[in-house]
Amino acid sequence: MLTAIPEKVEKNEVRQAESIEMSRQTMQSLAHPRERAMQVQEKLEETQEQLRQLQGDEKETQDQLKHLEAEQKETREQILGIKAVLEHQSPQPSHAEVVRIPLTTNF
């Protein structure tokens, strides 16, 4: 009977060690989803910040586009004005009136 006691103690220690290991693994598995959730939350916050920056960039780009379109319209109006002035000053020759100068070669 005395020899059975050390065996029971040893089995008890093995069970206790197994129990401690299972508890440790359980705690790790519980910690892992928390860590993953925190990582996902951080990534979400980063993505939201990037989205805000992109929306700001888009707004700025749209403002620049409107400004460029206004400049383009103004430039077209100036070109049409200049063209009208030039047409009144000297009429443009028609295609039939264009003088062709033959190229001559001296050999």
C-alpha positions in Angstrom: 0.0 0.0 0.0 2.9 2.4 0.7 4.1 1.9 -2.8 0.7 2.9 -4.2 0.9 6.3 -2.5 3.9 7.5 -4.6 2.1 6.3 -7.7 -1.0 8.2 -6.8 1.1 11.3 -6.0 2.8 11.0 -9.3 -0.5 10.5 -11.2 -1.9 13.4 -9.3 1.1 15.6 -10.3 0.7 14.5 -13.9 -3.0 15.3 -13.8 -2.3 18.6 -12.2 0.4 19.5 -14.8 -2.0 18.5 -17.6 -4.7 20.6 -15.9 -2.4 23.6 -15.7 -1.4 23.2 -19.3 -5.0 23.0 -20.4 -5.8 26.1 -18.4 -2.8 27.9 -20.0 -4.0 26.9 -23.5 -7.5 28.0 -22.7 -6.3 31.3 -21.5 -4.2 31.7 -24.7 -7.1 30.8 -26.9 -9.2 33.3 -25.0 -6.5 36.0 -25.3 -6.0 35.3 -29.0 -9.5 36.4 -30.1 -9.1 39.5 -27.9 -5.8 40.3 -29.6 -7.2 39.6 -33.0 -10.2 41.9 -32.2 -7.8 44.6 -31.2 -5.8 44.2 -34.4 -9.0 44.3 -36.4 -10.1 47.4 -34.6 -6.8 49.1 -35.2 -6.9 48.2 -38.9 -10.5 49.5 -39.1 -9.4 52.8 -37.6 -6.5 53.0 -40.0 -8.8 52.3 -42.9 -11.3 54.9 -41.8 -8.5 57.5 -41.5 -7.3 56.6 -45.0 -10.9 57.0 -46.3 -11.2 60.4 -44.7 -7.9 61.4 -46.4 -9.0 60.1 -49.7 -12.4 61.9 -49.4 -10.5 65.1 -48.6 -8.2 64.5 -51.6 -11.3 63.8 -53.8 -12.9 67.1 -52.7 -9.7 69.0 -53.4 -9.4 67.4 -56.8 -13.0 68.3 -57.6 -12.3 71.9 -56.6 -9.2 71.9 -58.8 -11.2 70.5 -61.7 -13.9 73.1 -61.4 -11.2 75.8 -61.3 -9.5 74.4 -64.4 -12.9 74.1 -66.2 -13.6 77.8 -65.4 -10.1 78.7 -66.7 -10.7 76.6 -69.9 -14.0 78.4 -70.5 -12.4 81.8 -70.0 -9.6 80.8 -72.4 -12.0 79.7 -75.0 -13.9 82.9 -74.8 -10.7 84.9 -75.2 -9.7 82.8 -78.2 -13.1 83.3 -79.8 -12.8 87.1 -79.1 -9.3 87.2 -80.7 -10.5 85.1 -83.6 -13.4 87.5 -84.2 -11.1 90.5 -84.2 -8.7 88.8 -86.6 -11.5 87.9 -89.0 -12.7 91.5 -89.1 -9.2 92.9 -89.6 -8.1 90.6 -92.5 -10.3 88.0 -94.2 -8.9 84.6 -94.3 -8.1 83.3 -97.8 -10.2 80.4 -99.0 -8.5 77.2 -100.0 -8.8 78.2 -103.7 -6.9 81.4 -103.0 -3.9 79.7 -101.5 -0.9 80.3 -103.7 1.2 77.2 -104.4 4.8 77.8 -105.1 6.4 75.0 -107.1 9.7 73.7 -105.9 12.4 73.8 -108.6 15.5 71.9 -108.6 18.7 72.9 -110.4 20.8 70.0 -111.6 
